[in-house]
Structures are given as structure tokens and as C-alpha cells.
Short mmCIF file of N, CA and C in Angstrom, two decimals:
data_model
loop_
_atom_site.label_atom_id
_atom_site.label_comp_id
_atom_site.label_asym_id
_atom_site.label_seq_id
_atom_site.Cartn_x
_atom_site.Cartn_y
_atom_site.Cartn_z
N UNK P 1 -4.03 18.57 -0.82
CA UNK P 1 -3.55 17.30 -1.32
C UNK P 1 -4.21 17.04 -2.67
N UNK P 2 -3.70 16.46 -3.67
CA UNK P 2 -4.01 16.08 -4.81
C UNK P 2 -3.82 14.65 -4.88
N UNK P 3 -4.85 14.05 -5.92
CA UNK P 3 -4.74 12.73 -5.82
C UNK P 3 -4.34 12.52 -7.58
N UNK P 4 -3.57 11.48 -7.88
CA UNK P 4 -3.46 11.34 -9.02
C UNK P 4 -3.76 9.60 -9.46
N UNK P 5 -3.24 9.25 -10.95
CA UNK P 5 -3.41 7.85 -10.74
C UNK P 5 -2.20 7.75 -11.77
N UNK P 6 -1.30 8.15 -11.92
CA UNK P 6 -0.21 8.01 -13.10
C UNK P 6 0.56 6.81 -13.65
N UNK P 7 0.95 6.13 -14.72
CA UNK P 7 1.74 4.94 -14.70
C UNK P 7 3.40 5.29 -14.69
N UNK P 8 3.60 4.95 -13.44
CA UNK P 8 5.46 4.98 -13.31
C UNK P 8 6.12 4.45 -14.64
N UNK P 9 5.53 3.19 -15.49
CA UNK P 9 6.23 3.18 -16.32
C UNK P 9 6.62 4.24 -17.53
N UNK P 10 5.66 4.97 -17.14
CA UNK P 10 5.47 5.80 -18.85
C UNK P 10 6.12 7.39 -18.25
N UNK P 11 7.01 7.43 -16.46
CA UNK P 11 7.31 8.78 -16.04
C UNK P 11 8.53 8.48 -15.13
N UNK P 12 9.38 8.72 -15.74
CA UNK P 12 11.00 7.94 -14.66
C UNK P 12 10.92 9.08 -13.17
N UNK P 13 10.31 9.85 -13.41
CA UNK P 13 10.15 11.03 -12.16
C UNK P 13 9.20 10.46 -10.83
N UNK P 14 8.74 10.05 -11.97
CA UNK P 14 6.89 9.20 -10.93
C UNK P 14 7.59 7.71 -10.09
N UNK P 15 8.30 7.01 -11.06
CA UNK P 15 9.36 5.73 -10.30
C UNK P 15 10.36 6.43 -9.45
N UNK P 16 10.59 7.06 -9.52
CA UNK P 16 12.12 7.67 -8.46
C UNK P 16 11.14 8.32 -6.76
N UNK P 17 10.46 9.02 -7.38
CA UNK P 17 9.46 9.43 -6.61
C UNK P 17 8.83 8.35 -5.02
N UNK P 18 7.90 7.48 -5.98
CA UNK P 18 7.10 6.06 -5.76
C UNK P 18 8.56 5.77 -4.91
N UNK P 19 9.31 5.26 -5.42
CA UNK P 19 10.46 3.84 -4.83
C UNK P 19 10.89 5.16 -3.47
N UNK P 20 11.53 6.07 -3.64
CA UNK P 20 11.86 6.96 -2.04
C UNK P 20 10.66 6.82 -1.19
N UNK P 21 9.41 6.99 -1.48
CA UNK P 21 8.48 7.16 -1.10
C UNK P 21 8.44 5.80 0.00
N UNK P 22 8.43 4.70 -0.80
CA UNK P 22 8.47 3.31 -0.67
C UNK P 22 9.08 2.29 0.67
N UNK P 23 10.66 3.20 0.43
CA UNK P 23 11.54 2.58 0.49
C UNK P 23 11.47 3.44 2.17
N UNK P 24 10.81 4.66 2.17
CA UNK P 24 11.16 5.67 3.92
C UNK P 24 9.47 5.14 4.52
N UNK P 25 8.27 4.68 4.05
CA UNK P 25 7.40 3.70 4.46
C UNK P 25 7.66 2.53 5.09
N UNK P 26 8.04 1.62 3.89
CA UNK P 26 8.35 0.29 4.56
C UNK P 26 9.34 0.21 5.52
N UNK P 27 10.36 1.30 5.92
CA UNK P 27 11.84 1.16 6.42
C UNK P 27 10.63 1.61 8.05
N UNK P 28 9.72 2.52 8.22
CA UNK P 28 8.93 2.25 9.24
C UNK P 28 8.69 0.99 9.79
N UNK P 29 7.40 0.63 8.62
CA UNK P 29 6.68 -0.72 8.87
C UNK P 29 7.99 -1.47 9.45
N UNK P 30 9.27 -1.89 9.15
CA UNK P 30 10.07 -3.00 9.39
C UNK P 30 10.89 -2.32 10.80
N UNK P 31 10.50 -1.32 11.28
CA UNK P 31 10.80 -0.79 12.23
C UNK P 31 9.94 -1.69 13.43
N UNK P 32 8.58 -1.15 13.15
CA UNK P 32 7.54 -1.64 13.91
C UNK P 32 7.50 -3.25 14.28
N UNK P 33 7.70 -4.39 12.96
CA UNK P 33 7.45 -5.61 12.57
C UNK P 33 8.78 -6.05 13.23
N UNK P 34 9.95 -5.19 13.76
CA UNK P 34 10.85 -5.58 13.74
C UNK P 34 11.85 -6.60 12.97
N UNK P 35 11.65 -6.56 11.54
CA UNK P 35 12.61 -7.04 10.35
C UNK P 35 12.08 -6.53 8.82
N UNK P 36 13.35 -6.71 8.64
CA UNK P 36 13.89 -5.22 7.66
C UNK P 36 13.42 -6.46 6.01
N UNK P 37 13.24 -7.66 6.13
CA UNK P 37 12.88 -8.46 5.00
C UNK P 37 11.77 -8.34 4.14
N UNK P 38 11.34 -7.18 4.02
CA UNK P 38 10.08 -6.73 3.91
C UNK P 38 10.34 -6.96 1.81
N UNK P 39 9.31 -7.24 0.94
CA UNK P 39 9.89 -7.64 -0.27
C UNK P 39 9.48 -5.82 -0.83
N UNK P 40 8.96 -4.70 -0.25
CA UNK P 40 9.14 -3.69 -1.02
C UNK P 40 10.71 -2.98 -0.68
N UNK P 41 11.35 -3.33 0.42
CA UNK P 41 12.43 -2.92 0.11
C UNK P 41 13.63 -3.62 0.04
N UNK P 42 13.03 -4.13 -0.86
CA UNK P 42 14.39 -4.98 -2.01
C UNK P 42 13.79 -4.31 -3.37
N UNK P 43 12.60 -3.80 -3.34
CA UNK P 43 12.33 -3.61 -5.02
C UNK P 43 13.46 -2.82 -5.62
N UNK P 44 13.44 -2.75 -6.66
CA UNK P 44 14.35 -1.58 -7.22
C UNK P 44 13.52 -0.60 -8.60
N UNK P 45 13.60 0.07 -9.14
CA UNK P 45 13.33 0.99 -9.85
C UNK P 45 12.63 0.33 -10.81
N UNK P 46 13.73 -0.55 -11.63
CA UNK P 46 12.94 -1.35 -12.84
C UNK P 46 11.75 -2.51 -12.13
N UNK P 47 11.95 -2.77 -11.19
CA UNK P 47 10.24 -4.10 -10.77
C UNK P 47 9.48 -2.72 -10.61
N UNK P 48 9.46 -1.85 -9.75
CA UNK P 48 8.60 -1.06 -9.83
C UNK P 48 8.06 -0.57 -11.15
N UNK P 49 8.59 0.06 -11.86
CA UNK P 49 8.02 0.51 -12.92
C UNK P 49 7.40 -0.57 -14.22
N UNK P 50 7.44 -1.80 -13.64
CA UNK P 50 7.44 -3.05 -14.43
C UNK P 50 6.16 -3.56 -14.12
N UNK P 51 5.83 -3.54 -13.00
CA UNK P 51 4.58 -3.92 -11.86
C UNK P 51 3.29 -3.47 -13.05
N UNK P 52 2.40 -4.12 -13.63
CA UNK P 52 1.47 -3.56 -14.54
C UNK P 52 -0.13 -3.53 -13.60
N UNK P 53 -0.07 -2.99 -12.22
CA UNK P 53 -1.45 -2.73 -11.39
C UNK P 53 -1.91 -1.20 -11.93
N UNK P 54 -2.97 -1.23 -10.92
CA UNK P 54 -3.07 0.34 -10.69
C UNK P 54 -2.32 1.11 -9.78
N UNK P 55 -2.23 2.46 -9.94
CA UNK P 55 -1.62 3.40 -9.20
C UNK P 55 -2.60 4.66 -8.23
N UNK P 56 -2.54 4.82 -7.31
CA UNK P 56 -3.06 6.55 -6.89
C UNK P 56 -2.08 7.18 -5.74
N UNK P 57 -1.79 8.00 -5.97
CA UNK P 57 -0.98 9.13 -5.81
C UNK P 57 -1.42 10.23 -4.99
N UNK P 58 -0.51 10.37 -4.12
CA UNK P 58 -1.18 11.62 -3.03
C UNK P 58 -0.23 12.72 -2.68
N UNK P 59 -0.14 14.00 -3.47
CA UNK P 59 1.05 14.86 -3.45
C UNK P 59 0.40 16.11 -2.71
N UNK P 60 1.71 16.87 -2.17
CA UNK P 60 1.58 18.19 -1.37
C UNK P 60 2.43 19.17 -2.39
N UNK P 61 1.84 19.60 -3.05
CA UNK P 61 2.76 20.98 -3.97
C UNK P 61 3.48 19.10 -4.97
N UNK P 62 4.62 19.28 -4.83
CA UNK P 62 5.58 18.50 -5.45
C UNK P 62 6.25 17.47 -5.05
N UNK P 63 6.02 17.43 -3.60
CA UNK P 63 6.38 16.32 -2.77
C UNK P 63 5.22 14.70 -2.41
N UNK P 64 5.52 13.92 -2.87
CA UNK P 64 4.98 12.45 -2.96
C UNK P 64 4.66 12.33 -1.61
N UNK P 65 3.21 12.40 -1.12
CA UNK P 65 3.02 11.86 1.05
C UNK P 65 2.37 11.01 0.36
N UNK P 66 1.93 10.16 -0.34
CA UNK P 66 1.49 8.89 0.15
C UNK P 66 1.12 8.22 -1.59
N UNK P 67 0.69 6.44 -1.73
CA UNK P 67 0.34 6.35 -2.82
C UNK P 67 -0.46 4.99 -2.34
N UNK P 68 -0.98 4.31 -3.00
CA UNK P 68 -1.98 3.17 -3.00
C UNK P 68 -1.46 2.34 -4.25
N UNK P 69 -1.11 1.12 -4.09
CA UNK P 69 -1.48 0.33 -5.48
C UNK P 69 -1.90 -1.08 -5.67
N UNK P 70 -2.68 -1.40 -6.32
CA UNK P 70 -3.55 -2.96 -6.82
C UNK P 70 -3.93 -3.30 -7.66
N UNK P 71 -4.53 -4.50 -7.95
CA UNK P 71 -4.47 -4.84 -8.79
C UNK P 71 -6.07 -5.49 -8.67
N UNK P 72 -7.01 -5.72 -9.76
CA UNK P 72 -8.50 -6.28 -9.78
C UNK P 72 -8.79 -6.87 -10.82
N UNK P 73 -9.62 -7.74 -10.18
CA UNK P 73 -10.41 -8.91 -11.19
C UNK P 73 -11.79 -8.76 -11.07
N UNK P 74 -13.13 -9.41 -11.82
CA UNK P 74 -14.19 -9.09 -11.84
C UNK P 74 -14.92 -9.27 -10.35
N UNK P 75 -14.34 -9.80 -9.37
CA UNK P 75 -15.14 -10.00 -8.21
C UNK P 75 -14.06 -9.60 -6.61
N UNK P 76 -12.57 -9.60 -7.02
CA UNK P 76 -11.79 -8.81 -6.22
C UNK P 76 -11.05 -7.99 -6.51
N UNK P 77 -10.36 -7.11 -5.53
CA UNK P 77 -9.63 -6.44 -5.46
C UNK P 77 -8.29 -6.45 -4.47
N UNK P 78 -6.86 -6.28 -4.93
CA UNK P 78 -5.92 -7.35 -4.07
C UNK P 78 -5.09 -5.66 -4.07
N UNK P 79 -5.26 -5.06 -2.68
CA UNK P 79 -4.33 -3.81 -2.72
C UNK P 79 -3.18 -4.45 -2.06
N UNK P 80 -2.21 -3.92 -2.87
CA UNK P 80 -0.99 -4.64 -2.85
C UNK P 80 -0.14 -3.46 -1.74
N UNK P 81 -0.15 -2.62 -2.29
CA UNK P 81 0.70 -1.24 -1.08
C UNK P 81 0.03 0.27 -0.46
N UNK P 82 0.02 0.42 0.29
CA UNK P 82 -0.31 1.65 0.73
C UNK P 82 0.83 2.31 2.18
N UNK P 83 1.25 3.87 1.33
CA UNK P 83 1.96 4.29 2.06
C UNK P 83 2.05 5.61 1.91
N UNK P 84 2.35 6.00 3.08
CA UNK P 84 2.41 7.33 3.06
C UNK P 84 3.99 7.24 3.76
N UNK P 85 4.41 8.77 3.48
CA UNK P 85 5.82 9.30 4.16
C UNK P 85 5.97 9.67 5.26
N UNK P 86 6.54 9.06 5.99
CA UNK P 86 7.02 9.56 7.45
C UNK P 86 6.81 10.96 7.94
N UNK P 87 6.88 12.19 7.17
CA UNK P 87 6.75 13.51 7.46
C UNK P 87 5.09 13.64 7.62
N UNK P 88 4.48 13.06 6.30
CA UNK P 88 3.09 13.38 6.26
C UNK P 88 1.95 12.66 7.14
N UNK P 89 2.63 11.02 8.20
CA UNK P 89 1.57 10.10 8.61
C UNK P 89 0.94 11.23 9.80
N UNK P 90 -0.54 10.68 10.12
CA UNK P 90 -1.47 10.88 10.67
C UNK P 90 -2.12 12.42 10.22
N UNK P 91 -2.04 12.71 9.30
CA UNK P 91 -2.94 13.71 8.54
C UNK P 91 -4.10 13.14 7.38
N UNK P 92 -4.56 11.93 7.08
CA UNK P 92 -5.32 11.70 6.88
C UNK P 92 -5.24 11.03 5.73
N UNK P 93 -4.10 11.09 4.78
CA UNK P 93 -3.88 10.47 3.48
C UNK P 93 -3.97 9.17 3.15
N UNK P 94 -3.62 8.52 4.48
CA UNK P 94 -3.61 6.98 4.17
C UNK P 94 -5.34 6.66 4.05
N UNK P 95 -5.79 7.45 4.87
CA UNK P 95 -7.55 7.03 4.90
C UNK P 95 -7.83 7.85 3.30
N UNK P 96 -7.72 8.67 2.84
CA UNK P 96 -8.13 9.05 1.72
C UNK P 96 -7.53 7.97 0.43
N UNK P 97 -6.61 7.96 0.75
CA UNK P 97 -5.99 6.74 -0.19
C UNK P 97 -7.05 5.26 -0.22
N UNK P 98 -7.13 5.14 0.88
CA UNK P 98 -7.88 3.71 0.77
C UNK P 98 -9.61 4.08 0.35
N UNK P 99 -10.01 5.16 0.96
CA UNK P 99 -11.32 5.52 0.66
C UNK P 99 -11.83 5.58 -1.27
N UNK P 100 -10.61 6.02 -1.64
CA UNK P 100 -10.80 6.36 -3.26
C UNK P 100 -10.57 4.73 -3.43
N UNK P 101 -9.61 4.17 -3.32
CA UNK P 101 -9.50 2.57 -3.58
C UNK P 101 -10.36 2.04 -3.61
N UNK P 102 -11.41 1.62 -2.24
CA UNK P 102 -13.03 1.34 -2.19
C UNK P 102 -13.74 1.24 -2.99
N UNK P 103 -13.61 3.05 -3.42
CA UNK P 103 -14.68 3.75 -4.61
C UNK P 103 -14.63 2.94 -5.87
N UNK P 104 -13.36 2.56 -6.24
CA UNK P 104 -13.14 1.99 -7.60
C UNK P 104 -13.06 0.12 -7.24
N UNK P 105 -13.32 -0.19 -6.03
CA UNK P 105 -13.47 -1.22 -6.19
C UNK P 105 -15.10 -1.54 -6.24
N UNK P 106 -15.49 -0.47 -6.55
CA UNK P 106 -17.25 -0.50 -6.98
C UNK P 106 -17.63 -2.27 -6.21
N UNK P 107 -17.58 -2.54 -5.21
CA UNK P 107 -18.42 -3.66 -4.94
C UNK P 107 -18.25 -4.82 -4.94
N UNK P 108 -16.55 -5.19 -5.01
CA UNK P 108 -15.70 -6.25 -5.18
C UNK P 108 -15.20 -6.42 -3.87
N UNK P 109 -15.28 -7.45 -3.12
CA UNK P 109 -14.24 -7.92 -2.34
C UNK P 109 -12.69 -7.43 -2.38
N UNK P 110 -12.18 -6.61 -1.16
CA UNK P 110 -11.25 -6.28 -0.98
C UNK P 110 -10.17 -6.77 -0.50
N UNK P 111 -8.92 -7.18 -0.70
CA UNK P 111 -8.11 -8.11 0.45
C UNK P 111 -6.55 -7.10 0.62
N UNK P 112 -6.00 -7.19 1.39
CA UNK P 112 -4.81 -6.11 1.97
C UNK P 112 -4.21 -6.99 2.79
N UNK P 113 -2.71 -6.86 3.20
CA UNK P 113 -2.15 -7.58 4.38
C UNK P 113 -0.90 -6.61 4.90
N UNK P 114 -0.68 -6.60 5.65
CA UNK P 114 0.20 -5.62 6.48
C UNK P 114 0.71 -6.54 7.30
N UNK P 115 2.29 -6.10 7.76
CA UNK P 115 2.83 -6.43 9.25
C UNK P 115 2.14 -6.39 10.41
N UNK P 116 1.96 -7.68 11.03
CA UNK P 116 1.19 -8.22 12.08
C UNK P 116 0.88 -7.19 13.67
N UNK P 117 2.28 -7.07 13.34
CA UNK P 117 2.84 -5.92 14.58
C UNK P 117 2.48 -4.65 13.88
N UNK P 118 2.02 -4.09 13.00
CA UNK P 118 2.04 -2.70 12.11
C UNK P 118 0.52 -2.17 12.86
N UNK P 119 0.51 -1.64 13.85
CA UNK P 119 -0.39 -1.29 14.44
C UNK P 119 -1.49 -0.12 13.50
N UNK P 120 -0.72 0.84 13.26
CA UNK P 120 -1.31 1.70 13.13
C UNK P 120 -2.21 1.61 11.55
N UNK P 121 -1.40 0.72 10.71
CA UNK P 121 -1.90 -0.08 9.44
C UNK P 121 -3.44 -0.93 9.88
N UNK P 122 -3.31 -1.74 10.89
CA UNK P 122 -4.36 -2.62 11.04
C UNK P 122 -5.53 -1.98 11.65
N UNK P 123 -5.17 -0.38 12.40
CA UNK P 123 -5.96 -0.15 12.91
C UNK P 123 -7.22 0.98 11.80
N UNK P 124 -6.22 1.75 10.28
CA UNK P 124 -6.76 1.88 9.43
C UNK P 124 -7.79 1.14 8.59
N UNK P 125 -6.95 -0.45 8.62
CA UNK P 125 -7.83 -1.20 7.91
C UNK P 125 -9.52 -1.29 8.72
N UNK P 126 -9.37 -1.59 10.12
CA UNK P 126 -10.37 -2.00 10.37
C UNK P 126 -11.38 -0.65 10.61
N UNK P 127 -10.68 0.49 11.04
CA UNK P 127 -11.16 1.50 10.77
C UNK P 127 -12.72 2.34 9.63
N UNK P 128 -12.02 1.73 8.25
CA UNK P 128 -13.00 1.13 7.11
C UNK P 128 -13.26 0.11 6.81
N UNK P 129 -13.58 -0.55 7.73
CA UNK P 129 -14.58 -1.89 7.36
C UNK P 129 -13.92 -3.10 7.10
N UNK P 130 -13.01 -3.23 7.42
CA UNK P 130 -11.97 -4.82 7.08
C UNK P 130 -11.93 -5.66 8.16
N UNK P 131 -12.24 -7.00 8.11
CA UNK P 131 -12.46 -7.86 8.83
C UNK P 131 -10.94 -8.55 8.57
N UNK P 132 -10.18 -9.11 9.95
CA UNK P 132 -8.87 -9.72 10.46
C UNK P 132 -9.34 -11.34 9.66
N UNK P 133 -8.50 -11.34 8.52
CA UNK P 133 -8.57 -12.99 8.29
C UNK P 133 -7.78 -13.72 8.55
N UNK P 134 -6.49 -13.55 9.44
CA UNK P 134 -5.75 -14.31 9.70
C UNK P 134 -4.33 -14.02 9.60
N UNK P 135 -3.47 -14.46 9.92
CA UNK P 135 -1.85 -14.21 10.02
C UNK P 135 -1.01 -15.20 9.53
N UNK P 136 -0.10 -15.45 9.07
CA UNK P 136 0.95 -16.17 8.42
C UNK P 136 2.56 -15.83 8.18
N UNK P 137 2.97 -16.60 7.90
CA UNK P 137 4.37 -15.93 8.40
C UNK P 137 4.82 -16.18 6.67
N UNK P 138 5.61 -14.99 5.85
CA UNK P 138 6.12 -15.24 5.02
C UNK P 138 6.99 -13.65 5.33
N UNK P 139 8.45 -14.36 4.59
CA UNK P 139 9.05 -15.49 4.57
C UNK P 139 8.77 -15.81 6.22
N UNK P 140 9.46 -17.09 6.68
CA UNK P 140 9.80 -17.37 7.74
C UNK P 140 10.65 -16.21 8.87
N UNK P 141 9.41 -16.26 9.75
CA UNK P 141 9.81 -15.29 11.10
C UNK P 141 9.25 -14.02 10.37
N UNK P 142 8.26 -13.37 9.63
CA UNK P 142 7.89 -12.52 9.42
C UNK P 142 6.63 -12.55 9.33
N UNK P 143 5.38 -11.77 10.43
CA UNK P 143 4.59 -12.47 10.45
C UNK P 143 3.38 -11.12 9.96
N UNK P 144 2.73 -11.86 8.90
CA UNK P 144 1.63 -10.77 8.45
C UNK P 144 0.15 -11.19 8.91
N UNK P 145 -0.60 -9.69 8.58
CA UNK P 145 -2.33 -9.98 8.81
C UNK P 145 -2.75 -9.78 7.64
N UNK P 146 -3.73 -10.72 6.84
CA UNK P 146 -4.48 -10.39 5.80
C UNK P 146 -5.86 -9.80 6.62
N UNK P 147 -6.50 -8.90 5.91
CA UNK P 147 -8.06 -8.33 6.10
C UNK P 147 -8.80 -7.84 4.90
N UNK P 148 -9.67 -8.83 5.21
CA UNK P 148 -11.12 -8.58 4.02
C UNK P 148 -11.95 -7.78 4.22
N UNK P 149 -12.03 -6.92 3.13
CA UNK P 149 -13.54 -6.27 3.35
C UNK P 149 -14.72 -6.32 2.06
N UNK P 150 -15.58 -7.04 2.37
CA UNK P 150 -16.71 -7.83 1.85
C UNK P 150 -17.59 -6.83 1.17
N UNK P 151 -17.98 -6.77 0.01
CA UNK P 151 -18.93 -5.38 -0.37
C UNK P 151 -20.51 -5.36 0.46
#
């Protein structure tokens, strides 16, 4: 596995990539959560490549299994997505993904939220160190977990 950190805006290969990637992830998660209202799959090509966070990237030869992305300020860090591909889950990428994330959050408060019902997501988070802060429903009837992890 290779890890990268590339900007989709500046690689239309890297957005086409990212959004399939995206779009066969979340179509899980909304499997699990049971509803499909999930706001990464409504994105389309141009919000993605528009999105000005960070990126990391987790490829096999040429094929996209997983990516991470967020965004940071001097005292947090707000990971916005993490996913890997249906072919590649439970080989370890999603934990390597978040582990390098950590690394560069050098010591900042971390925050993440996943589908409530997204078992296998919550059980990563807490896995490395993330404490359950609570659940909320956005939109209505869709119910998420935020989890902090405190440096």
C-alpha cells in the first residue's frame, strides 16, 4: 500500500478516482445507517475538487482502497471523511489512514462523526483512542456519533 497526500484539484484522475471511491464507501455506510441521505453522496466532481482540506490517499498498484480528508486549525483537527473500498475493508487501511492523520495532527484535538449505526467505523474510532461525544440527528431521521480524541 502506498500512501499519498495529492490535491484533486490540481489532478482530474485523483477527483474521478476520490468521488468512485466515495460514492461505493458511503453507498455501504447508508447501507448500514439505513438511509441513503448521506451529504457525500450527493457530492459531485466539482464540490469535491473544490473542497480546499487536506488529502491522504491509500493505493494498491493503481487502484484507490481508501483515503482520509480534513481540515485543521491551531488547536483542532475536524476529519471530515475516511474511506476505504468495499473490496479492500478489513485489511488494515482505514487504521493506517487514521494513524498517519493523528501523526499530523501533532497534538491537536481530534473530532470525526460517522453513522450512529456504522458499527464497524465507531469501533475504529474508539479502537485509537476516541472518546463517544454524543449523537444527533442531521438531517432529520439520520442519526450520527461525533468522537473526540484529546491529545
Amino acid at each position: 500500500m502506498i500512501l499519498s497526500a495529492p490535491d484533486p484539484a490540481a489532478d482530474p484522475y485523483v477527483v474521478a478516482a476520490l468521488l468512485s471511491l466515495q460514492r461505493e464507501a458511503y453507498a455501504v455506510e447508508a447501507g448500514l445507517i439505513g438511509d441513503d441521505r448521506l451529504p457525500p453522496l450527493q457530492e459531485d466532481e466539482h464540490a469535491l475538487a473544490a473542497w480546499r482540506g487536506r488529502w491522504l490517499t491509500a493505493w494498491d498498484g493503481v487502484d484507490l482502497v481508501g483515503a482520509a480528508a480534513w481540515t485543521s486549525g491551531p488547536h483542532r483537527v475536524d476529519l471530515v471523511k475516511v474511506m476505504v473500498a468495499p473490496s479492500a475493508m478489513r485489511r488494515g487501511i482505514g487504521s493506517a489512514l487514521l494513524r498517519r492523520v493523528l501523526d499530523v495532527a501533532d497534538g491537536r484535538t481530534v473530532e470525526v462523526a460517522t453513522g450512529r449505526d456504522n458499527v464497524p467505523a465507531t469501533a475504529l474510532y474508539a479502537a485509537h483512542g476516541f472518546d463517544h461525544a454524543g449523537d444527533e440527528q442531521v438531517p432529520p431521521g439520520v442519526w450520527i456519533s461525533r468522537f473526540v480524541r484529546e491529545p
